[in-house]
Every structure is written in structure tokens, then in C-alpha cells.
Coordinates of C-alpha atoms in Angstrom, one line a residue:
X1 CA -7.4 -53.1 6.9
X2 CA -3.7 -53.0 6.7
X3 CA -3.8 -49.4 6.2
X4 CA -5.2 -49.5 9.6
X5 CA -3.0 -51.7 11.3
X6 CA -0.4 -49.9 9.4
X7 CA -1.6 -46.1 11.2
X8 CA -1.8 -48.0 14.2
X9 CA 1.8 -49.2 14.8
X10 CA 2.7 -46.1 13.3
X11 CA 1.1 -44.4 16.7
X12 CA 1.7 -46.5 18.9
X13 CA 5.7 -46.0 17.5
X14 CA 4.6 -42.3 19.0
X15 CA 3.6 -42.5 22.1
X16 CA 6.3 -44.6 22.8
X17 CA 9.1 -42.0 21.4
X18 CA 10.2 -40.3 24.2
X19 CA 10.7 -36.4 24.0
X20 CA 13.7 -35.1 26.9
X21 CA 14.1 -31.9 27.1
X22 CA 16.4 -29.4 28.9
X23 CA 16.9 -25.4 29.8
X24 CA 16.9 -22.6 32.5
X25 CA 16.5 -18.4 31.9
X26 CA 18.6 -15.9 33.5
X27 CA 18.5 -12.4 33.4
X28 CA 21.4 -10.2 33.1
X29 CA 22.5 -6.5 34.6
X30 CA 26.1 -5.0 32.9
X31 CA 27.5 -1.7 34.3
X32 CA 30.3 -0.1 31.4
X33 CA 33.2 1.6 31.6
X34 CA 34.7 2.2 28.7
X35 CA 37.7 4.6 27.5
X36 CA 39.5 4.9 24.0
X37 CA 42.2 7.9 23.7
X38 CA 40.5 10.9 25.2
X39 CA 36.2 9.3 24.8
X40 CA 34.9 7.4 27.6
X41 CA 31.8 6.3 27.9
X42 CA 28.9 4.5 30.9
X43 CA 26.2 2.1 29.8
X44 CA 24.7 0.0 31.7
X45 CA 23.6 -3.2 30.0
X46 CA 20.1 -5.9 30.4
X47 CA 19.4 -8.8 28.9
X48 CA 16.7 -11.7 29.2
X49 CA 17.8 -15.0 27.8
X50 CA 17.1 -18.9 27.7
X51 CA 18.6 -21.5 26.6
X52 CA 16.6 -24.8 25.6
X53 CA 17.3 -28.6 24.9
X54 CA 15.0 -30.8 23.9
X55 CA 15.7 -33.9 22.0
X56 CA 12.6 -36.5 20.9
X57 CA 13.8 -40.2 19.4
X58 CA 12.8 -42.6 17.5
X59 CA 15.1 -45.1 16.9
X60 CA 16.9 -45.2 14.9
X61 CA 15.6 -41.9 13.8
X62 CA 16.2 -39.0 16.2
X63 CA 15.5 -35.0 16.8
X64 CA 17.4 -32.4 18.4
X65 CA 16.7 -28.4 18.9
X66 CA 18.8 -26.0 21.1
X67 CA 17.8 -22.7 21.1
X68 CA 19.6 -19.6 23.1
X69 CA 17.1 -16.4 22.4
X70 CA 18.0 -13.6 23.6
X71 CA 17.0 -9.9 24.4
X72 CA 19.8 -7.2 25.2
X73 CA 19.2 -3.7 25.9
X74 CA 23.2 -1.8 26.8
X75 CA 22.4 2.3 27.3
X76 CA 19.0 3.2 27.7
X77 CA 17.4 3.8 23.9
X78 CA 15.1 1.1 22.8
X79 CA 17.3 1.6 19.3
X80 CA 20.0 0.3 21.6
X81 CA 17.4 -2.7 22.3
X82 CA 17.9 -7.2 19.9
X83 CA 16.4 -9.8 20.0
X84 CA 18.3 -12.4 18.9
X85 CA 17.1 -16.1 18.3
X86 CA 19.1 -18.1 18.9
X87 CA 18.2 -21.6 17.2
X88 CA 22.2 -23.4 17.7
X89 CA 20.5 -26.9 16.4
X90 CA 17.4 -28.0 14.7
X91 CA 18.5 -31.5 13.1
X92 CA 16.7 -35.1 12.4
X93 CA 19.7 -37.7 12.8
X94 CA 19.3 -41.2 11.5
X95 CA 22.3 -43.9 13.8
X96 CA 23.3 -47.0 12.5
X97 CA 25.1 -49.3 14.1
X98 CA 28.6 -47.7 13.1
X99 CA 26.9 -44.7 10.6
X100 CA 24.8 -41.7 11.7
X101 CA 23.8 -39.5 8.8
X102 CA 22.3 -36.4 9.5
X103 CA 20.0 -33.4 8.0
X104 CA 19.5 -30.0 8.9
X105 CA 21.2 -26.9 11.4
X106 CA 24.3 -28.2 13.7
X107 CA 26.9 -27.0 15.0
X108 CA 30.2 -28.3 14.0
X109 CA 33.0 -27.2 16.6
X110 CA 36.7 -28.1 15.4
X111 CA 38.4 -26.6 18.4
X112 CA 40.8 -28.4 20.8
X113 CA 42.4 -24.4 22.1
X114 CA 40.2 -24.3 26.0
X115 CA 41.1 -20.3 26.2
X116 CA 41.2 -19.1 22.4
X117 CA 39.8 -19.5 19.0
X118 CA 42.7 -20.3 16.0
X119 CA 40.0 -20.8 13.4
X120 CA 36.5 -21.1 13.9
X121 CA 34.3 -22.2 11.3
X122 CA 31.0 -21.9 13.1
X123 CA 29.0 -18.8 12.9
X124 CA 28.0 -16.5 16.0
X125 CA 24.8 -14.9 16.8
X126 CA 24.6 -11.0 17.8
X127 CA 25.5 -12.5 21.5
X128 CA 28.3 -14.4 21.3
X129 CA 26.8 -17.2 21.2
X130 CA 28.0 -20.1 18.9
X131 CA 25.4 -21.2 16.1
X132 CA 25.4 -24.7 13.3
X133 CA 25.3 -25.0 10.6
X134 CA 23.3 -25.8 7.8
X135 CA 24.3 -29.5 6.4
X136 CA 24.2 -33.7 5.3
X137 CA 26.7 -35.5 7.3
X138 CA 27.5 -38.7 7.4
X139 CA 30.0 -40.4 10.3
X140 CA 31.6 -43.5 10.3
X141 CA 33.0 -45.2 13.2
X142 CA 35.4 -48.1 12.6
X143 CA 37.0 -49.2 16.0
X144 CA 39.9 -46.8 16.9
X145 CA 38.8 -44.5 14.5
X146 CA 36.2 -41.4 13.1
X147 CA 35.8 -39.9 9.6
X148 CA 33.5 -37.9 8.5
X149 CA 32.2 -36.2 6.1
X150 CA 29.6 -32.8 5.5
X151 CA 28.3 -30.7 3.0
X152 CA 27.5 -27.2 5.0
X153 CA 26.4 -24.2 4.4
X154 CA 27.0 -21.0 6.0
X155 CA 23.5 -19.0 5.5
X156 CA 24.9 -15.7 7.1
X157 CA 27.8 -14.8 5.2
X158 CA 26.1 -17.1 2.4
X159 CA 29.0 -19.0 2.5
X160 CA 28.0 -22.8 0.7
X161 CA 31.8 -25.4 1.7
X162 CA 33.1 -29.4 2.0
X163 CA 34.4 -31.2 5.3
X164 CA 36.7 -33.9 6.1
X165 CA 38.1 -35.2 8.4
X166 CA 39.5 -38.3 10.2
X167 CA 40.0 -38.9 14.1
X168 CA 43.1 -41.4 15.2
X169 CA 43.1 -43.1 19.1
X170 CA 46.5 -44.2 20.1
X171 CA 46.3 -44.9 23.7
X172 CA 45.7 -41.3 25.9
X173 CA 46.5 -39.5 22.6
X174 CA 43.7 -38.8 19.7
X175 CA 44.7 -36.4 16.4
X176 CA 42.4 -35.7 14.0
X177 CA 43.0 -33.5 10.7
X178 CA 40.8 -31.9 8.6
X179 CA 40.1 -30.7 4.8
X180 CA 38.2 -27.9 4.4
X181 CA 36.4 -25.9 1.2
X182 CA 35.1 -22.8 2.1
X183 CA 34.6 -19.3 1.3
X184 CA 36.2 -19.9 -2.1
X185 CA 39.6 -20.9 -0.6
X186 CA 40.9 -24.6 0.8
X187 CA 41.9 -24.4 4.8
X188 CA 43.9 -27.6 6.4
X189 CA 44.4 -27.8 10.1
X190 CA 45.0 -30.8 12.3
X191 CA 44.4 -30.8 16.3
X192 CA 45.4 -34.1 18.8
X193 CA 45.0 -34.0 23.0
X194 CA 46.2 -36.5 25.8
X195 CA 47.8 -36.9 28.9
X196 CA 51.1 -36.8 29.4
X197 CA 51.3 -38.5 33.7
X198 CA 48.5 -36.1 35.1
X199 CA 48.8 -33.1 32.3
X200 CA 46.5 -32.8 29.9
X201 CA 48.1 -31.5 26.4
X202 CA 46.5 -30.5 23.8
X203 CA 47.3 -28.4 20.7
X204 CA 45.8 -27.6 17.4
X205 CA 47.0 -26.0 13.8
X206 CA 45.5 -24.3 10.7
X207 CA 47.0 -23.7 7.5
X208 CA 45.2 -21.6 4.1
X209 CA 47.7 -21.7 2.0
X210 CA 45.9 -19.4 -0.1
X211 CA 45.7 -16.2 2.9
X212 CA 49.6 -17.5 3.7
X213 CA 48.0 -18.2 6.6
X214 CA 48.7 -19.7 9.3
X215 CA 47.0 -20.1 13.4
X216 CA 47.6 -22.1 15.8
X217 CA 46.7 -22.6 20.1
X218 CA 49.4 -25.6 22.4
X219 CA 48.2 -25.8 25.9
X220 CA 48.8 -27.7 29.3
X221 CA 45.8 -28.1 32.1
X222 CA 45.8 -30.5 35.4
X223 CA 45.2 -29.9 38.8
X224 CA 46.5 -28.2 41.5
X225 CA 44.7 -29.1 45.2
X226 CA 41.3 -29.5 44.2
X227 CA 41.9 -26.1 41.4
X228 CA 41.7 -26.6 37.8
X229 CA 44.4 -24.2 35.9
X230 CA 45.3 -24.6 32.3
X231 CA 47.5 -22.2 30.0
X232 CA 47.7 -21.8 26.4
X233 CA 50.1 -20.6 24.5
X234 CA 48.3 -19.2 20.5
X235 CA 48.8 -16.9 17.4
X236 CA 45.1 -16.0 16.8
X237 CA 42.8 -14.1 16.1
X238 CA 40.2 -12.3 19.9
X239 CA 36.8 -12.1 19.8
X240 CA 37.8 -9.6 22.6
X241 CA 39.3 -7.4 20.4
X242 CA 36.7 -8.2 17.1
X243 CA 39.5 -8.4 15.3
X244 CA 40.1 -11.7 12.5
X245 CA 43.6 -10.6 12.4
X246 CA 46.1 -13.4 14.4
X247 CA 48.5 -11.9 16.6
X248 CA 50.3 -13.8 19.5
X249 CA 48.5 -14.4 23.0
X250 CA 49.6 -16.2 26.0
X251 CA 46.0 -17.4 27.6
X252 CA 45.7 -18.5 31.5
X253 CA 42.7 -19.8 33.4
X254 CA 42.9 -20.4 37.2
X255 CA 38.9 -22.7 38.3
X256 CA 39.0 -23.0 41.9
X257 CA 35.6 -25.1 44.0
X258 CA 34.3 -22.6 46.7
X259 CA 32.7 -24.9 49.6
X260 CA 29.4 -27.3 47.9
X261 CA 28.2 -24.9 46.0
X262 CA 30.6 -22.1 44.6
X263 CA 33.0 -21.6 42.4
X264 CA 35.8 -18.8 42.0
X265 CA 36.7 -18.9 38.2
X266 CA 39.8 -16.5 37.1
X267 CA 41.1 -15.9 33.9
X268 CA 43.5 -13.8 32.3
X269 CA 46.1 -13.0 28.9
X270 CA 48.3 -11.1 27.0
X271 CA 48.0 -9.9 23.8
X272 CA 50.9 -8.0 21.8
X273 CA 48.3 -6.9 18.4
X274 CA 47.4 -3.3 16.4
X275 CA 46.9 -0.3 18.4
X276 CA 43.3 0.8 17.4
X277 CA 44.0 4.5 16.7
X278 CA 47.3 3.6 15.4
X279 CA 46.6 1.0 13.3
X280 CA 50.4 1.1 12.3
X281 CA 51.1 -0.1 15.0
X282 CA 51.4 -2.5 17.7
X283 CA 50.7 -2.7 21.3
X284 CA 50.2 -4.8 24.3
X285 CA 46.2 -5.9 25.6
X286 CA 45.9 -7.7 29.4
X287 CA 43.2 -8.8 29.7
X288 CA 41.6 -10.1 33.1
X289 CA 38.6 -11.8 34.3
X290 CA 36.7 -12.6 37.8
X291 CA 34.1 -14.5 38.8
X292 CA 32.5 -15.6 42.0
X293 CA 29.3 -18.5 41.0
X294 CA 26.8 -19.5 43.5
X295 CA 24.9 -23.4 41.9
X296 CA 21.9 -24.2 44.0
X297 CA 20.2 -27.4 42.3
X298 CA 17.7 -24.8 40.5
X299 CA 19.2 -22.2 40.6
X300 CA 22.2 -19.8 40.0
X301 CA 24.3 -16.8 40.7
X302 CA 26.9 -14.8 39.2
X303 CA 29.2 -12.1 39.6
X304 CA 31.7 -10.9 38.4
X305 CA 34.5 -8.1 36.7
X306 CA 36.5 -7.9 33.7
X307 CA 38.9 -5.2 33.0
X308 CA 40.5 -4.6 29.6
X309 CA 44.1 -2.4 29.1
X310 CA 45.7 -1.5 27.1
X311 CA 48.2 2.6 25.3
X312 CA 44.7 2.9 23.8
X313 CA 41.9 1.5 25.7
X314 CA 40.9 0.9 29.0
X315 CA 37.5 -0.5 29.5
X316 CA 35.8 -1.8 33.4
X317 CA 32.8 -4.0 33.4
X318 CA 30.5 -5.3 36.6
X319 CA 27.8 -7.8 35.8
X320 CA 25.5 -10.0 38.2
X321 CA 23.5 -13.7 36.9
X322 CA 20.5 -14.3 38.0
X323 CA 19.9 -17.8 36.3
X324 CA 17.0 -20.6 36.9
X325 CA 17.0 -24.4 35.9
X326 CA 13.7 -26.7 34.7

């Protein structure tokens, strides 16, 4: 009889648990014209993508699943098509009063920079989305402190490691320090953000002693009327150049609301990096991007253009995207 009672209680608990979900479906088409040295190419791209977040709560236990699948075709050959399952997160979380314990595939963003990525721990998918890391984690909260540690496994390159982080709030400011071991090397990082009057200031710095390598970023953000602006300087790698080498960059972004439903986002950056044709020389790269988005309650339409210009490379991309929310 007691087993029946336990079973009924378990079923009742499951019935009371709620599954919350949200997501979107998107379709993107693009035209790309590129010239590297004397060689020019043109390409038409097409992508069908989805995003789903699902949370299942059974206090004090909860489960979270985030997937970002995508089918992409660049060019006219089916051999160029790829499918990205995009399993970003899939983990269980056990929450106590001041302690969170989680197990599974979970994202672990460490950056404070907004326009650059001085140090990236998370792997990326074929379409550039950030993915989670397998592991077990513990996060402890004590007044103005947050202390977290984790054992990690990055299955994409079969690297195991560990991280210890501590964050402290000081009024309108916060600082966070990291010690990380991955890929048979130690990495130390320090980041923070805070208010200076009406401005938000932020920054981060990373040191890899074994590689004698340091990266970092420093930025400011604020409002100009209804528009949000951000300025940042960095010494960091660039995903646009698909390079793991760090180089100096200056970046800016301006977000302008357009009526009740529209928004215009402009961004640009300058970088001084290795030439693509002559690797022993360096040159200046200019990046320009503009996008207009119109959003309704359950859908959005976006169109944009981006330009990359340097001594060796000229690239123009035009794109149109439709997204349905659910």
C-alpha cells in the first residue's frame, strides 16, 4: 500500500510540474560577393533555422533544453549544404537556498566585452552559434559574492578541464576573477562592469602564461536620446577573419529605434591584422554593418548589409530574414 501512495505522490508532483517553452523559426537568404586578391566569387545562400527553449520545473529540481538547429546551403551544390543540430544546452539543475548544482551540457559565458571576444571558452557550431560545455557545476551565493566552480569537458576537441570563479559586487560595480585549466594550460582572467554617472563602463583581461599571451577589452556604453551607443577597444581574435591570433581593434555600435516597431542597428570596426595574401605583413581591415528590423508580436522581418574591406579582401553581403515566434 505504501508503494502505491508513494507512486501517487510522485505522479501528483509530476502533474503539478509545468513545462515552459518558447521558440522561433527563421528563414534567411543572402547574396555574397567576395574578392581575395585577383580572385572574385559570388554566392547565394539560404538557411532554415530554429530556436527552442524548454524548461521543466519540479522544485527544487529543474531541467533545461536549448536547441538551435539549422540547415544551410551556400552556393548551388548540395555538397555545400550542412545540417547543424545545435544542441546548445541540456542539463539538470538542483537549487537549494544559496547553492545551485547542475549536471549536463550548459553554456558558460565569461566575457564582459560586448563587441569583441578576447577569450572564448565555449565552442562554436558551423553557423557560428555558441554551444555549451559538458560538465558538473556548483554555484554558491553569499550576500554580494558569487562563487562557482566546474569540471568541464569540451567534446568538440576532446579537452577536459576545470574552472574556479568568484564575483563581488561593490555598489554600482562588480568584479569577477577566473582561474581556468584547459588544453593542458592555465588561464587567468579578470572582468568587471559598473556605472560612471550615466555611462556603463566594462572591461576584461586574460593571461595565458605558458603561451606568453594576453588579451583584453575596454568599453563604454550609454544613451544618446533614445539611441544606445557602445564604443570598445580590444586586443583580441576576430571571428570575421576566422583567426585565433589576437590583434588591436576599435569597435562601435549604434542602435536607433524607428517608431514603435522598427529598429536600426549600425556597427563598425577597424582592425590591424595579418594580411591574408602575405602572412608576414599586416594591414588595416574595415568592417561595416547595418540592419533594419521590423517586429510585431509574433514575427519579425530584417534586412541588412555588411562590408569588409582591406588591401587583400573586399566582401559585400546582403541578407533578408523572416522570423516567426511561438
